[in-house]
PDB file of C-alpha atoms in Angstrom:
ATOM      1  CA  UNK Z1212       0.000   0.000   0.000  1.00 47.00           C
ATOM      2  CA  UNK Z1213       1.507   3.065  -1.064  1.00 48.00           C
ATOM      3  CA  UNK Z1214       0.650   6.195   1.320  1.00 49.00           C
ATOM      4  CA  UNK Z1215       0.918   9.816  -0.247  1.00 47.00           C
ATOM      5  CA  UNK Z1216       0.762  12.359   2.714  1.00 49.00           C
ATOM      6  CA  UNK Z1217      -1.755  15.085   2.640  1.00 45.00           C
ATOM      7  CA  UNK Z1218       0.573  18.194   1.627  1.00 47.00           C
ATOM      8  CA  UNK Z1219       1.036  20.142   4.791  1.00 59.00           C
ATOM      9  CA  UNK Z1220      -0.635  23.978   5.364  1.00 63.00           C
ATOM     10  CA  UNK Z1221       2.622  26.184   4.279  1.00 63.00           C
ATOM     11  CA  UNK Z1222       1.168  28.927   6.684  1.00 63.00           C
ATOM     12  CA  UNK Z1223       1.314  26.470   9.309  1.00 80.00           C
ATOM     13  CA  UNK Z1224       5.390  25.663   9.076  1.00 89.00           C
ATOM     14  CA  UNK Z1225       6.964  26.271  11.734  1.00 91.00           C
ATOM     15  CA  UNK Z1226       9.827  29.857  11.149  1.00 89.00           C
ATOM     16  CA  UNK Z1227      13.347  29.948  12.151  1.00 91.00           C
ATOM     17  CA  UNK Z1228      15.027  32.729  13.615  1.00 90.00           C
ATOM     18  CA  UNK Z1229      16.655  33.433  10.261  1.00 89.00           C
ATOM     19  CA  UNK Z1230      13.102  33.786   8.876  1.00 91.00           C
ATOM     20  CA  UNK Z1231      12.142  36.186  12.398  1.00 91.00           C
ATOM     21  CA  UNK Z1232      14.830  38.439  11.514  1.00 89.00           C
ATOM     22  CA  UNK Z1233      14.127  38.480   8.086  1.00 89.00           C
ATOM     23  CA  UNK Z1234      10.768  39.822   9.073  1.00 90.00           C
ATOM     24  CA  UNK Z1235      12.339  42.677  11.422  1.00 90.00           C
ATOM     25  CA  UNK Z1236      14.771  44.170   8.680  1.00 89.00           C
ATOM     26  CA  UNK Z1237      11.941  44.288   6.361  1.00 90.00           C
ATOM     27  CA  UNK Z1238       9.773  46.282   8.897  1.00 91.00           C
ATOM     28  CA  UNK Z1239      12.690  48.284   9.885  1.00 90.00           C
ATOM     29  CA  UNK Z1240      12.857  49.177   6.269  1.00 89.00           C
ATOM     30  CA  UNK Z1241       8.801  50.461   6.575  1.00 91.00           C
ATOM     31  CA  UNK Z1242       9.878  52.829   9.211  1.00 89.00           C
ATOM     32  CA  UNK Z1243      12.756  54.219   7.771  1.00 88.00           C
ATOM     33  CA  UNK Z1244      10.219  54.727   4.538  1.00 87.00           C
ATOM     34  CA  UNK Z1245       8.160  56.043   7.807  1.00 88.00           C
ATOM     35  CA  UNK Z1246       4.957  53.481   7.111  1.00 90.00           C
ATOM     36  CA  UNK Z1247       5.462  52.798  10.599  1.00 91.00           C
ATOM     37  CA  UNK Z1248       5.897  55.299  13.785  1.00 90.00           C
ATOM     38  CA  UNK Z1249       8.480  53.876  16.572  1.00 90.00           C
ATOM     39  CA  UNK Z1250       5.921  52.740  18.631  1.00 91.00           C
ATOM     40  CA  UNK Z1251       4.588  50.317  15.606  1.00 92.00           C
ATOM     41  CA  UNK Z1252       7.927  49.267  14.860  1.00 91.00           C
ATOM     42  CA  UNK Z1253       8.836  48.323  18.773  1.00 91.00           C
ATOM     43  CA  UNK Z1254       5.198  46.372  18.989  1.00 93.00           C
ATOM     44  CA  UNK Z1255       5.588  44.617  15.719  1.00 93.00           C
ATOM     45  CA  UNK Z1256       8.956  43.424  16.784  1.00 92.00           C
ATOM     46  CA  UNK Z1257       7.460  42.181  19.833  1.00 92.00           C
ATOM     47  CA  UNK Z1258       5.174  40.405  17.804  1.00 93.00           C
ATOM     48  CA  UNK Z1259       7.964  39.106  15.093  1.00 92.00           C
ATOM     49  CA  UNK Z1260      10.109  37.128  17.946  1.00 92.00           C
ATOM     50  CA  UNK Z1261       7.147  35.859  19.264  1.00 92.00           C
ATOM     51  CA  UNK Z1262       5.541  33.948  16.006  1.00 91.00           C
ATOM     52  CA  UNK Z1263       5.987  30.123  15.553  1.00 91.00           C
ATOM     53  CA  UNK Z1264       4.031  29.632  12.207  1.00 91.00           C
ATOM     54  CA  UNK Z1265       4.636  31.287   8.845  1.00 88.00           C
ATOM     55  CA  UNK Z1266       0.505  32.714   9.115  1.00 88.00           C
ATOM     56  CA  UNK Z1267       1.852  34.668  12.692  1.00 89.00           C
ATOM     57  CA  UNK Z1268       4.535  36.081  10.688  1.00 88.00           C
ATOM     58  CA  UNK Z1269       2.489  36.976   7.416  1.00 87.00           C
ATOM     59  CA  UNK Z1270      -0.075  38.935   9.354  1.00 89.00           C
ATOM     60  CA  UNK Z1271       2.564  41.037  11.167  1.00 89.00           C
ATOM     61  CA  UNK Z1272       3.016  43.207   7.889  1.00 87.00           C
ATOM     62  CA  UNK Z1273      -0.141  42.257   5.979  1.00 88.00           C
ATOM     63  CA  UNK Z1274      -1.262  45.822   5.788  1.00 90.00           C
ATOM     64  CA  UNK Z1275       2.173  47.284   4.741  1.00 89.00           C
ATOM     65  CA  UNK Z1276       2.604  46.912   0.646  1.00 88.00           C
ATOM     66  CA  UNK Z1277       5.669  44.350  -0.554  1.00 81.00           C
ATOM     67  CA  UNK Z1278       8.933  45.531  -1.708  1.00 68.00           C
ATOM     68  CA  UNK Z1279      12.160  44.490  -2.241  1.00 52.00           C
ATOM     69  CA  UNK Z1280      15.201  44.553   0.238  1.00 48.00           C
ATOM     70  CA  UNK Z1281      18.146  46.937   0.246  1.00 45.00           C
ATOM     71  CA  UNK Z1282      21.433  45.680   0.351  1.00 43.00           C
ATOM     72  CA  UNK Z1283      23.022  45.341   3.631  1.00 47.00           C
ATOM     73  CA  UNK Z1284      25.699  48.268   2.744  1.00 46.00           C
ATOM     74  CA  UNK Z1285      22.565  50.458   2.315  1.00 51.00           C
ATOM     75  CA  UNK Z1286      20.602  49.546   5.173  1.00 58.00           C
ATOM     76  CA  UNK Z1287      23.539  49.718   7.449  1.00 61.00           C
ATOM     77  CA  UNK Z1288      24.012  53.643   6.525  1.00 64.00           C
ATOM     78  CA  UNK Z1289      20.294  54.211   6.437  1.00 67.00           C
ATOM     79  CA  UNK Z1290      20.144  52.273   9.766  1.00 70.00           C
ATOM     80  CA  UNK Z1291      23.199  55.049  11.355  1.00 74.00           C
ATOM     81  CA  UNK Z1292      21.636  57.710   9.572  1.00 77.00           C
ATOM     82  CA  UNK Z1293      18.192  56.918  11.494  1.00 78.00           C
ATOM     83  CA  UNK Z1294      20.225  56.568  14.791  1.00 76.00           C
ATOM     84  CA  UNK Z1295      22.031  59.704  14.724  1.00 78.00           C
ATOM     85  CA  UNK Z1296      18.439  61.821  14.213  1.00 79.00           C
ATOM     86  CA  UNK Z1297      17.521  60.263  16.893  1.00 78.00           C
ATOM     87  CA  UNK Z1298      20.387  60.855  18.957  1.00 79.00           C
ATOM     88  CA  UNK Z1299      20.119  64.374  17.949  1.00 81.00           C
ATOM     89  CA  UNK Z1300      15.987  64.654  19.078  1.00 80.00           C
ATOM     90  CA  UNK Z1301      14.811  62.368  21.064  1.00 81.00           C
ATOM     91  CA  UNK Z1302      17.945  60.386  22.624  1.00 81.00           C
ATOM     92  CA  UNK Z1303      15.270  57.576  24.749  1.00 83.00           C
ATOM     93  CA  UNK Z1304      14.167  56.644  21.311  1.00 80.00           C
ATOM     94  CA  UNK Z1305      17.773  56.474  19.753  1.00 79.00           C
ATOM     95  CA  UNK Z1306      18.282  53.749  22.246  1.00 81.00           C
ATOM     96  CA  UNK Z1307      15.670  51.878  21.479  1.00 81.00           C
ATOM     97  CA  UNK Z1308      16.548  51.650  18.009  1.00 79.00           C
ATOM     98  CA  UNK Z1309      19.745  50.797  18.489  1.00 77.00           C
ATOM     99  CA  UNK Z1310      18.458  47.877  20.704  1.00 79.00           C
ATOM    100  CA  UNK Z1311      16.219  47.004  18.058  1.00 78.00           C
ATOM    101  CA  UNK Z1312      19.100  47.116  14.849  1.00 74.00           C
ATOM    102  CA  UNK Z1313      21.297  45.360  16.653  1.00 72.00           C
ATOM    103  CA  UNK Z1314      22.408  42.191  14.392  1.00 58.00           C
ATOM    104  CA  UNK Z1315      21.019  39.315  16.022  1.00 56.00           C
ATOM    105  CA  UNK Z1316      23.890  37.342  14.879  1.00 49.00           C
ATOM    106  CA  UNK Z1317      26.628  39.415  17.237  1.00 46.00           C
ATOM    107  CA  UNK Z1318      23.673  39.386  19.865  1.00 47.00           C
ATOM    108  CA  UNK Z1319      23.160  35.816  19.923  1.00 48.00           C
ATOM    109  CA  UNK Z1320      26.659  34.336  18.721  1.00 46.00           C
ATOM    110  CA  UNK Z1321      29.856  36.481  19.586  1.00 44.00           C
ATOM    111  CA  UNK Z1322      32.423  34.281  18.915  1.00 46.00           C
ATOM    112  CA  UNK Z1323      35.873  36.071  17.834  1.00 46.00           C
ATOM    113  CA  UNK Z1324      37.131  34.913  14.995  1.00 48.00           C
ATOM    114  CA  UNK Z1325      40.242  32.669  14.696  1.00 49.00           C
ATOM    115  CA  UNK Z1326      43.587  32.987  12.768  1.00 48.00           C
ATOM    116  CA  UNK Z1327      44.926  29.970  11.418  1.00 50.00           C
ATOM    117  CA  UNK Z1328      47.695  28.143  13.083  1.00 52.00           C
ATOM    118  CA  UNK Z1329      49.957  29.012  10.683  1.00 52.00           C
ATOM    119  CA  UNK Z1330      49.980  32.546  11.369  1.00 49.00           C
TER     120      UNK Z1330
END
């Protein structure tokens, strides 16, 4: 007997952190385009790292329109850019953000890097 499995709901697949942070840079990009006020961004995060399912995730920016990603080099500047207005005005909120842009990768896995043995 052969048994073909149903195919699974793709909205109900479990997301990885790489898919998580995926979702924050591209509502970080919304507020810099300023679709989103600080207060959005900082609940919407919230919401972001606490998803399981690909559906969680997809309603988080369901109301903001799709567009592509700018290149890390770009988003880095626009990301200090951001942070030193903020600095400038309102330095609470500067801190914030910078809690927020932080990459999760130095968060979560500082490791310093290792010169070969050779060296």
């Amino acid at each position: 007997m052969n048994h073909v499995e149903e195919p699974r709901d793709k909205l109900a697949i479990k997301v990885s952190e790489a898919e998580r942070d995926d979702a924050v840079e591209r509502l970080k990009d919304h507020y810099v385009a300023g679709r989103l006020t600080l207060s959005e961004l900082e609940d919407r995060v919230t919401i972001v790292y606490q998803a399981a399912t690909a559906a969680q995730l997809g309603t988080i920016t369901a109301d903001l329109p799709a567009e592509g990603r700018t290149s890390g080099r770009a988003s880095a500047g626009t990301d200090r850019q951001v942070l030193i207005l903020l600095l400038c005005f309102c330095p609470p909120a500067a801190l914030v953000y910078w809690l927020i842009t932080r990459s999760p990768a130095r968060r979560y896995h500082s490791h310093p890097q290792q010169r070969p043995s050779g060296v």
